Structures are given as structure tokens and as C-alpha cells.
Short mmCIF file of C-alpha atoms in Angstrom, two decimals:
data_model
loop_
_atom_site.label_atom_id
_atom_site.label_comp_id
_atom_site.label_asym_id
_atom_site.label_seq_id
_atom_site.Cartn_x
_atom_site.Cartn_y
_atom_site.Cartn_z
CA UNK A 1 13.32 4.07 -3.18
CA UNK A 2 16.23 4.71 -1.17
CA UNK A 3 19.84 5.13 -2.60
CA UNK A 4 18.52 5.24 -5.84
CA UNK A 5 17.23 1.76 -6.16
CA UNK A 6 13.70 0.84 -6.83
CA UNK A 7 12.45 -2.39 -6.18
CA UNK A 8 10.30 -4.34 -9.66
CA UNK A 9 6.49 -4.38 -9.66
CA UNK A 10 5.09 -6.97 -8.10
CA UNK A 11 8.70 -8.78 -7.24
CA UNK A 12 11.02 -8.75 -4.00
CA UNK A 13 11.56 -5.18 -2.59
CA UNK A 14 14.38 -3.71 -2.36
CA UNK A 15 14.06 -2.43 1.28
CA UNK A 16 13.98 -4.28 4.32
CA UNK A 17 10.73 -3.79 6.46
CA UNK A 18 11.67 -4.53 10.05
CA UNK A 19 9.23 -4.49 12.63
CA UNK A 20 9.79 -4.88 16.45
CA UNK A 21 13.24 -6.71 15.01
CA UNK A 22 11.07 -9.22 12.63
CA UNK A 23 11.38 -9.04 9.01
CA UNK A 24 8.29 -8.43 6.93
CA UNK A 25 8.85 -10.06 4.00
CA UNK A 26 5.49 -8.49 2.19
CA UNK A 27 6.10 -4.83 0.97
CA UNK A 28 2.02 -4.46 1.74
CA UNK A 29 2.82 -5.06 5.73
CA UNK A 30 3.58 -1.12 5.72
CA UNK A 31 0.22 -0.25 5.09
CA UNK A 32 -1.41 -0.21 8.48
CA UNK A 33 -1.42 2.64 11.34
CA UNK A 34 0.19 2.41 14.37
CA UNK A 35 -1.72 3.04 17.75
CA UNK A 36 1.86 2.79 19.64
CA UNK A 37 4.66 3.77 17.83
CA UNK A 38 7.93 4.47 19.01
CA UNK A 39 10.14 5.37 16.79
CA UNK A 40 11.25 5.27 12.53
CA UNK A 41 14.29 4.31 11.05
CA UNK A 42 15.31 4.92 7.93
CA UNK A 43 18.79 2.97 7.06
CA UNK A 44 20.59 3.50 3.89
CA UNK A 45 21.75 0.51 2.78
CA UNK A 46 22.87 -2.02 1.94
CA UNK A 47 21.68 -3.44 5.29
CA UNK A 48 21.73 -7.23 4.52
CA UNK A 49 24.22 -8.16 7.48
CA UNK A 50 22.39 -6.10 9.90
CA UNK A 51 18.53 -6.84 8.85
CA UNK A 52 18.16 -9.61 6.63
CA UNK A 53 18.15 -9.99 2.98
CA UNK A 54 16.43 -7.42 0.60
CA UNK A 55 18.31 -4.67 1.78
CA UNK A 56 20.44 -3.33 -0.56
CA UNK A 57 18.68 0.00 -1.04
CA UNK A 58 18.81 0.04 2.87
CA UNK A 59 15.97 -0.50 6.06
CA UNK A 60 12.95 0.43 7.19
CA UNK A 61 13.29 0.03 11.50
CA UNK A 62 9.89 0.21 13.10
CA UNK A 63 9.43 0.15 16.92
CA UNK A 64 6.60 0.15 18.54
CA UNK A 65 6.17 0.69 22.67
CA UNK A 66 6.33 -2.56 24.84
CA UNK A 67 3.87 -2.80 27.62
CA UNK A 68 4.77 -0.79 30.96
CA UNK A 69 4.40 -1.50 34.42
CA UNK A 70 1.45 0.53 35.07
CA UNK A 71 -2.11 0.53 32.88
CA UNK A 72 -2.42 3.10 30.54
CA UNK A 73 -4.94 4.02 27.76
CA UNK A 74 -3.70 6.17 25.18
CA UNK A 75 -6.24 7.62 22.59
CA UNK A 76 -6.49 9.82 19.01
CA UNK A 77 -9.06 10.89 16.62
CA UNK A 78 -9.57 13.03 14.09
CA UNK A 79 -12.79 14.67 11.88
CA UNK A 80 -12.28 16.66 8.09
CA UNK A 81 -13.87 17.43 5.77
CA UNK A 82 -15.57 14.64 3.25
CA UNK A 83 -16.58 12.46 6.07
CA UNK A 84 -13.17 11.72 7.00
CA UNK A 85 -12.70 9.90 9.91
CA UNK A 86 -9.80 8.56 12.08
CA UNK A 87 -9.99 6.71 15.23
CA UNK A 88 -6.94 4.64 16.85
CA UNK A 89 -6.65 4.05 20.48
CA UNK A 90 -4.16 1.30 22.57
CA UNK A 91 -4.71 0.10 26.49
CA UNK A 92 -1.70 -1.86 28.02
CA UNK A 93 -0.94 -2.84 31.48
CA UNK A 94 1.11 -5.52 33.42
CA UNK A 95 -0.11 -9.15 34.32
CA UNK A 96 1.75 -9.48 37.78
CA UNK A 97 5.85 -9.00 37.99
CA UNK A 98 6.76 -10.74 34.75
CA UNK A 99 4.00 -10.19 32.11
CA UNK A 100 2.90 -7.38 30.11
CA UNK A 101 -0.18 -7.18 27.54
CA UNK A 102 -1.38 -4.60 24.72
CA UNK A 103 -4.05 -4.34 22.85
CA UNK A 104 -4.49 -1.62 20.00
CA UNK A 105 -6.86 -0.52 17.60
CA UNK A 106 -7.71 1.92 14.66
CA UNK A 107 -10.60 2.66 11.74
CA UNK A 108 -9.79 5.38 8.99
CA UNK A 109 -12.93 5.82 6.64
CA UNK A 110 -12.63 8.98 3.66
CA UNK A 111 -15.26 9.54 1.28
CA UNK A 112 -12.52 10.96 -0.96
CA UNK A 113 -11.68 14.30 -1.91
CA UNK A 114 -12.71 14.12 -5.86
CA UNK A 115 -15.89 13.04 -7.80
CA UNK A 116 -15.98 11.00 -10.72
CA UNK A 117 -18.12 13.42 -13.35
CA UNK A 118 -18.75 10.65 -15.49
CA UNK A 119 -20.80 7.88 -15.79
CA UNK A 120 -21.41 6.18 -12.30
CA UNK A 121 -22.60 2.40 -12.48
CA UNK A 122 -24.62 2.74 -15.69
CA UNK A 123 -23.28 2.33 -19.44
CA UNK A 124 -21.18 5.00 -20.85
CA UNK A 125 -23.95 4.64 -23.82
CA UNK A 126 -26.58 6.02 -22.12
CA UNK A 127 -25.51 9.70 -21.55
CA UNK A 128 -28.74 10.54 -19.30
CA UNK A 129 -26.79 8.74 -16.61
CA UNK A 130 -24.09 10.92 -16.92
CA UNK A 131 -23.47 13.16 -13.21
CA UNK A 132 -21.62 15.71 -11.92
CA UNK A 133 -22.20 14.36 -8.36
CA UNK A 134 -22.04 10.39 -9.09
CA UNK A 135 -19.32 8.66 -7.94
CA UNK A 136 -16.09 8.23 -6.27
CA UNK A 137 -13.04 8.63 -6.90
CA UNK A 138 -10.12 8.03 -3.96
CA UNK A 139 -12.53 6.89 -1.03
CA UNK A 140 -11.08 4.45 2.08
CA UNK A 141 -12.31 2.67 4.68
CA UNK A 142 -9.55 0.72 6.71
CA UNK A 143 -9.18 -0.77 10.54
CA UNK A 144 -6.69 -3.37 12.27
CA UNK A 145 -6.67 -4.76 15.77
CA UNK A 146 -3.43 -5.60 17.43
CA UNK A 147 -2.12 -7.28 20.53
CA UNK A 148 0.73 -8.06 22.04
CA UNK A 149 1.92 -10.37 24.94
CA UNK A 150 5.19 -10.10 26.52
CA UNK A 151 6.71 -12.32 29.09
CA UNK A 152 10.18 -12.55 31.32
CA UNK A 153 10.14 -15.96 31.93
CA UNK A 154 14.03 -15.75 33.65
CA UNK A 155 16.07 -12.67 34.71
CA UNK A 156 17.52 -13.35 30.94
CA UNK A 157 14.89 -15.24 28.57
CA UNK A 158 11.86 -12.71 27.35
CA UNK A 159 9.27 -14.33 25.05
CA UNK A 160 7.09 -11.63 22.59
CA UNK A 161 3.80 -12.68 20.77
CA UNK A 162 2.30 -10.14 18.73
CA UNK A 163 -0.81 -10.81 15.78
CA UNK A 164 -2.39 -8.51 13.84
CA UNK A 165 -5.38 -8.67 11.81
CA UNK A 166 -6.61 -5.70 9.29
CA UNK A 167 -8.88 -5.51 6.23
CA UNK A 168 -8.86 -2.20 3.95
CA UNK A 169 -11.87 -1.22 1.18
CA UNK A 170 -10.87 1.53 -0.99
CA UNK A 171 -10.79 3.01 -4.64
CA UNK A 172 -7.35 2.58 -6.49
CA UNK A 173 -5.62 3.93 -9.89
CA UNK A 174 -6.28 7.82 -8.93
CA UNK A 175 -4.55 8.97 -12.00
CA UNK A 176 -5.14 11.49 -14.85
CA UNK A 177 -3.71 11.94 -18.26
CA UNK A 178 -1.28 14.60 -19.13
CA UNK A 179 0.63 15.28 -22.77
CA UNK A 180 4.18 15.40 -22.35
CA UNK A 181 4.76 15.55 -26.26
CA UNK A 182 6.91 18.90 -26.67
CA UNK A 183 6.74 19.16 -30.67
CA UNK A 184 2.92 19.37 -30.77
CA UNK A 185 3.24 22.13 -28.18
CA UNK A 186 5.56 23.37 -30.71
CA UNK A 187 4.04 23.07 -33.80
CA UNK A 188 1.00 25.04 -32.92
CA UNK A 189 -1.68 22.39 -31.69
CA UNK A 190 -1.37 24.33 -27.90
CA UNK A 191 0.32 24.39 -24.40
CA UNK A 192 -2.08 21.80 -23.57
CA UNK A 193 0.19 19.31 -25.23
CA UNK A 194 3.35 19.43 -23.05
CA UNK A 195 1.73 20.38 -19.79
CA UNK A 196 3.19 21.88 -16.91
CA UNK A 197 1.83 18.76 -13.96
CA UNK A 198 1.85 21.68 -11.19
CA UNK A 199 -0.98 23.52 -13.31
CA UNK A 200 -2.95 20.17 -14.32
CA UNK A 201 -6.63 20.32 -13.44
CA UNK A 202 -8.05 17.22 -12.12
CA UNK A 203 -10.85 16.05 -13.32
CA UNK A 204 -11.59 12.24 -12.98
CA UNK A 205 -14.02 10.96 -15.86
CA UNK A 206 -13.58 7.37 -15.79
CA UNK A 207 -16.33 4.74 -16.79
CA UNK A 208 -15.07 1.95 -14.27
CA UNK A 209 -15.70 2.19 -10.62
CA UNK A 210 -12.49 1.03 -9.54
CA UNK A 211 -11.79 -0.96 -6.10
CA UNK A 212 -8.78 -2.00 -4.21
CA UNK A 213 -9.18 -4.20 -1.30
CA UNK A 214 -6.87 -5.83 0.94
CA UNK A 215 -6.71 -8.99 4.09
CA UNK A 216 -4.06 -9.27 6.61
CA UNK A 217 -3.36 -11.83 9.09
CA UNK A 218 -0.01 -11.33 10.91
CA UNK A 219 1.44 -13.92 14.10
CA UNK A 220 4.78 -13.60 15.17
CA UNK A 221 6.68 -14.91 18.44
CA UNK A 222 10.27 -13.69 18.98
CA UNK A 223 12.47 -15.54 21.81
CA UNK A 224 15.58 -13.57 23.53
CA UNK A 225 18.13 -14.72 25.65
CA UNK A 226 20.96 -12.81 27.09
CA UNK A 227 24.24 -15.04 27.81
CA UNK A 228 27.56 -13.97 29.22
CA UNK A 229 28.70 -13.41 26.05
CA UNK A 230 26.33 -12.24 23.39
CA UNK A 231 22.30 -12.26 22.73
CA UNK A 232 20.91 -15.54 21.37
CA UNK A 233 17.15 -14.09 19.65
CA UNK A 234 15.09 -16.78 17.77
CA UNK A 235 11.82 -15.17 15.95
CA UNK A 236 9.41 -17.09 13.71
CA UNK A 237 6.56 -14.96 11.94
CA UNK A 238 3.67 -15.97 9.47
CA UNK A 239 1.98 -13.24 7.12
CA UNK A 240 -1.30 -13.64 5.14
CA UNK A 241 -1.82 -10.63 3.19
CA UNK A 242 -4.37 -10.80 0.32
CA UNK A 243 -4.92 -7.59 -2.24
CA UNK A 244 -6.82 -7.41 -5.34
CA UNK A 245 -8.01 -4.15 -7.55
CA UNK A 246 -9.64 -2.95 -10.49
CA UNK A 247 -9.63 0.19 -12.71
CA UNK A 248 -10.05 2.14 -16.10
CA UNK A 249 -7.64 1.03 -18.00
CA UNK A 250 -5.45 2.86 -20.50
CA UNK A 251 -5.66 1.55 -24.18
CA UNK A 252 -7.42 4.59 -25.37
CA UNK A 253 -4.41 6.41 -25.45
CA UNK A 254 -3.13 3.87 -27.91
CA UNK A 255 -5.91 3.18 -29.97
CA UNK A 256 -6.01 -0.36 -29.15
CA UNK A 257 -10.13 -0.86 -29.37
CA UNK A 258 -10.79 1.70 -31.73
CA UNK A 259 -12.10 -0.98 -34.26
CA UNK A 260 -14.25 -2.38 -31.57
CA UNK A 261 -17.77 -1.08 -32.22
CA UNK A 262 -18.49 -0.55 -27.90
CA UNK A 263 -15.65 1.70 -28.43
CA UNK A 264 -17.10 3.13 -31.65
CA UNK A 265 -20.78 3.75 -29.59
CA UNK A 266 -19.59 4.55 -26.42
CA UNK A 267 -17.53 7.78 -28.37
CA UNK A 268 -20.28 8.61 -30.42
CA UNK A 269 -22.48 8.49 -27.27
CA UNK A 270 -20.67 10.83 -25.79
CA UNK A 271 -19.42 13.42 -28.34
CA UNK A 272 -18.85 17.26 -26.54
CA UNK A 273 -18.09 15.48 -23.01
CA UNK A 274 -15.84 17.68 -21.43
CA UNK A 275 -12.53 15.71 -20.73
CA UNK A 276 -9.30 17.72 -20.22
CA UNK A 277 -7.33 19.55 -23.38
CA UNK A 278 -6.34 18.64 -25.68
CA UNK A 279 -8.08 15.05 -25.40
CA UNK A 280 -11.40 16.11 -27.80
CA UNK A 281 -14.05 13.21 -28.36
CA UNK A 282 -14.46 13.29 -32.23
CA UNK A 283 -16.63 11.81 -34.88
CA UNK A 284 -17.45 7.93 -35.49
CA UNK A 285 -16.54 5.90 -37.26
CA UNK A 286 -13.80 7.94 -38.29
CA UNK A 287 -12.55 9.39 -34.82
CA UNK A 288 -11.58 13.13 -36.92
CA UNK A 289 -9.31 14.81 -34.30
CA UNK A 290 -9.82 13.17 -31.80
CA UNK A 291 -7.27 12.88 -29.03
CA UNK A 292 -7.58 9.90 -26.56
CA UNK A 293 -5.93 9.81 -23.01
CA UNK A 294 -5.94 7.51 -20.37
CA UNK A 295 -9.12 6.62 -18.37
CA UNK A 296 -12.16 8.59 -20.30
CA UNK A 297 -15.75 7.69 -20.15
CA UNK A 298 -15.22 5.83 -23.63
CA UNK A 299 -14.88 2.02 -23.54
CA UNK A 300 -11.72 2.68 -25.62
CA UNK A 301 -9.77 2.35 -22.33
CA UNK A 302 -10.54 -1.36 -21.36
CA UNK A 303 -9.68 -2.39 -18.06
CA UNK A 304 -6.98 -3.52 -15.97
CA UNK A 305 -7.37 -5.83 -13.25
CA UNK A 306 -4.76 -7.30 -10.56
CA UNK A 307 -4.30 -10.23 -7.70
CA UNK A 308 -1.80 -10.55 -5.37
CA UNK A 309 -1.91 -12.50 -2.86
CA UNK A 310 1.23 -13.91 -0.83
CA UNK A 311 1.84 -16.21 2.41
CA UNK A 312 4.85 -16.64 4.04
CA UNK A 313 6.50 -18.46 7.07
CA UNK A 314 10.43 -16.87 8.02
CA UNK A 315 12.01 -18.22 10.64
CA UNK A 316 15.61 -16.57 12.34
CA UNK A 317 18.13 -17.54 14.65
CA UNK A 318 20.48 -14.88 15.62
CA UNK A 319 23.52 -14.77 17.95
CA UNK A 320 24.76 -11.12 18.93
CA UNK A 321 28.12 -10.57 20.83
CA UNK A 322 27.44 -7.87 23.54
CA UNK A 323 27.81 -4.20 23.15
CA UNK A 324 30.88 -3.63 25.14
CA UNK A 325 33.28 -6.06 23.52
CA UNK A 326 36.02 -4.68 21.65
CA UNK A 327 35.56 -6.93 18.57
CA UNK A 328 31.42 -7.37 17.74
CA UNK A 329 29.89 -9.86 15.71
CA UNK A 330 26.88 -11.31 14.91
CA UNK A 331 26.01 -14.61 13.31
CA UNK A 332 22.57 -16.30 12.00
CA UNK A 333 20.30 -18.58 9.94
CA UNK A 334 17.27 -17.46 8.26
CA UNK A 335 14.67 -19.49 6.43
CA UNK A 336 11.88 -18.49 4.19
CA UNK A 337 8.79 -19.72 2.30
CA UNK A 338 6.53 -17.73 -0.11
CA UNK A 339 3.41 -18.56 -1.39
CA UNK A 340 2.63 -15.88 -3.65
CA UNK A 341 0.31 -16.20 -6.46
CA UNK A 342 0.02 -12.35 -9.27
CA UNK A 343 -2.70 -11.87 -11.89
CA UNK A 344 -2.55 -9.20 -14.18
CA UNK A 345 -5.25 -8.17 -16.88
#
């Protein structure tokens, strides 16, 4: 969200990702670490002329650093609390007067800071499953190599190959329900009903072990060539980034299944489970004040499930006038095509 503008779920952003001077055309290429950054830009926009097309809420500039003329190894980790772990290390070096190589690294792994005090694995039906210790909430477990090859094949043509590879295994939907309905507050029924979010106590009690995991393949190969009077760069990049999750869902809250006789057991089952105020478990079949949010141990909530997976292939060719001429300008083609296939449930 810059500017104001938000891109649509599971559309075209709204932000241009540029990395190294390559357009990312999948919003998921930001999740990764970098073992050699450089430098962030954040552009208000719109940026379109500059950095290609969804960017009217502005850019995202990443850099990272090119190989140097000497071998280096640069190194970082990291240890906290709930067997949280970061690693992320790069090596470059030169490969005689005119090449230069990187390779990079990194592995993040979290056991999460919050525990699921409902069921784990086993039916919600069966309350002697029910622990305080049993399951996770928010873990991760993520890691990406990188490399990088650069070459000055003339005092004024540089070629840059870059892939990346990453895979990411973690929990998703880390939400709770809060009451934002004033005139119950109101009317007597309790604070508890339009809740202040800076006091809510967390306390995660789904009945779905959720996942969210996530494949990327990245190749890219960016040509430059400086002329007498501008910069001629030709880039060509294909993505491969696969995602799918799965979570509690939220129907509860709307009484969608409360006809459905799971839903009917499952709240009977677990009558006096503490859930956060003001939601209350209450008789069956009846439900007698009870109060439903999102995501309880019931089976009330359903699930929600989604897919997205996209491949693309972008191609640019870019001419630049030089820095120092009184009039600048700049002049390209771009080409795109998505494969992108989206399943919601």
C-alpha cells in the first residue's frame, strides 16, 4: 500500500517489484532474505515510465551487491527463543579480469511464538485430546540458494545471470476474533463486545492445523550496452512460484453450519471450553447464548483452502539517453506471459 492504493486479492499488484533492474511480476518474489543486499527503494508512484507497468501506487527498487575484485565471505546468524533460527551467508570472488561470481545462501526455521490450546490432530469430539501444549500456531521453516554470474565481455557490453531457488513450510491464517459491535457494548452485554485490539488476549483455539507452503524457481539474464549516446539494456526473466494453504475457517461467526449435526456434536462436545469473551459455547441443539467467532475448536467454522500458483516469462528492451544530456529520455518494449492458475474454498 503506498499512496493510498491497495492492490486486489489474488490479482495484479499495484507496486512494482524491481530487482537488480528486472521486474518481478509475482507479488510472492518479495518473500525471500537477502544474503547481499545493497540498498531499498521505496518510490511513490506512479512509476510506470520509469519501472514498468503496475506502478501506479509507486516502486519497490532492490539492489543487491555485484561481485568484487577480491574473494570475500560474508556471514550472519542468529538464535531466540522458540528454537528460532537464522542462518544466511554469501562468498563471491572474481574469475580472472572480466568475470565475477556469487553464490548466497540462507535457512530461517521458528517453532512459533503461540500454542494452539485446542484440539491438535484429533477430532474436536473427543475432548480427552484436548492440550494446552499441542500444537502450533505461526511456525516457519524457509531457505533459498542464489547465484550470480557477471561478465564484461567488451569495455561496454556486461552480461548478468542470476537464479534463485527457495521453498518455505509454515503455518498461515494467525488470526483471532474480536467484537467490534459498539451497541452490545452499550446495551449492557460487556466491554468485551467492542474491544479495544491493543488489550486483546491471544489465544489461538482452532481445530485445523493450518499450513502454508510455497516453491520458487527464479532465472534471469540482463544484457547492457553503453553507446555514445544512451544505454541499450535487454533483460529476459522466468519465475515459477507455487503457494498453497489451509486454515480454520470462519463460518461460525455467521452461523452458516449450525444445522449441520458435526457442528451440533462438536459444540456439545465441548461445552465450558474457554474461548475468548464474549464468544460462550452454549447448549445443543438449541445453541442458548451462545456467541460464535472466527476459528474455535467447533466444526462450525469450516475451512478455507487456497492455490496459487503462477509462471511467467517478461522480456524488456530498453534504450536510455546518458546522464549528462540536457534533454533525457528513455524508450522500450516489454512483453509478458502469465500462467497463473487461483483456487479458493
Amino acid at each position: 500500500n503506498i499512496r493510498g492504493i491497495n492492490g486486489a486479492r489474488d490479482a495484479e499488484n499495484s507496486v512494482a517489484l524491481v530487482i537488480d533492474g528486472i521486474l518481478m511480476t509475482n507479488p510472492a518474489a518479495v518473500n525471500r532474505e537477502y544474503t547481499n543486499l545493497q540498498q531499498i527503494e521505496i518510490m511513490k508512484g506512479p512509476q510506470g515510465a520509469l519501472y514498468g507497468r503496475n506502478a501506479a501506487a509507486g516502486a519497490i527498487i532492490i539492489t543487491t551487491q555485484q561481485p568484487g575484485e577480491e574473494f570475500s565471505v560474508k556471514a550472519r546468524a542468529s538464535v531466540a527463543e522458540d528454537s528460532t533460527y537464522l542462518l544466511l551467508g554469501n562468498m563471491s570472488g572474481p574469475i580472472g579480469d572480466n568475470w565475477g561470481w556469487s553464490l548466497g545462501g540462507d535457512f530461517r526455521k521458528s517453532d512459533g511464538f503461540y500454542q494452539n490450546i485446542s484440539c491438535n490432530q484429533a477430532p474436536c469430539s473427543d475432548t480427552s485430546n484436548l492440550s494446552s501444549t499441542d500444537g502450533v500456531t505461526d511456525s516457519f521453516e524457509g531457505w533459498n540458494v542464489d547465484g550470480r554470474l557477471i561478465a564484461d565481455l567488451t569495455d561496454n557490453w556486461t552480461l548478468d545471470g542470476k537464479f534463485r531457488y527457495g521453498e518455505v513450510s509454515a503455518n498461515s491464517i494467525t488470526f483471532n476474533s474480536v467484537f467490534h459491535l459498539p451497541f452490545f457494548a452499550e446495551s449492557g452485554f460487556g466491554d468485551a463486545w467492542y474491544e479495544n485490539v491493543n488489550d486483546h488476549p491471544f489465544q489461538f483455539n482452532t481445530n485445523v492445523i493450518s499450513f502454508n507452503n510455497q516453491d520458487a524457481t527464479e532465472l534471469s539474464l540482463k544484457s547492457t550496452t553503453d553507446m555514445e549516446f544512451g544505454q541499450l539494456t535487454i533483460w529476459g526473466l522466468y519465475s515459477n512460484i507455487d503457494n498453497n494453504l489451509a486454515a480454520d475457517g470462519t463460518s461460525g461467526a455467521f452461523g452458516f453450519f449450525f444445522q449441520d449435526p458435526n457442528c451440533r456434536n462438536s459444540t456439545a462436545a465441548l461445552q465450558g471450553f474457554p474461548l475468548n469473551p464474549p464468544q460462550f459455547l452454549g447448549g445443543v441443539p438449541e445453541f442458548p447464548n451462545s456467541a460464535y467467532g472466527a476459528y474455535t475448536p467447533t466444526t462450525c467454522d469450516g475451512t478455507q483452502y487456497q492455490e496459487r500458483n503462477q509462471k511467467d516469462y517478461s522480456l524488456e528492451i530498453r534504450l536510455t539517453s546518458n546522464d549528462d544530456q540536457a534533454v533525457r529520455w528513455s524508450a522500450g518494449l516489454y512483453y509478458l506471459n502469465i500462467e497463473r492458475e487461483v483456487g479458493v474454498n
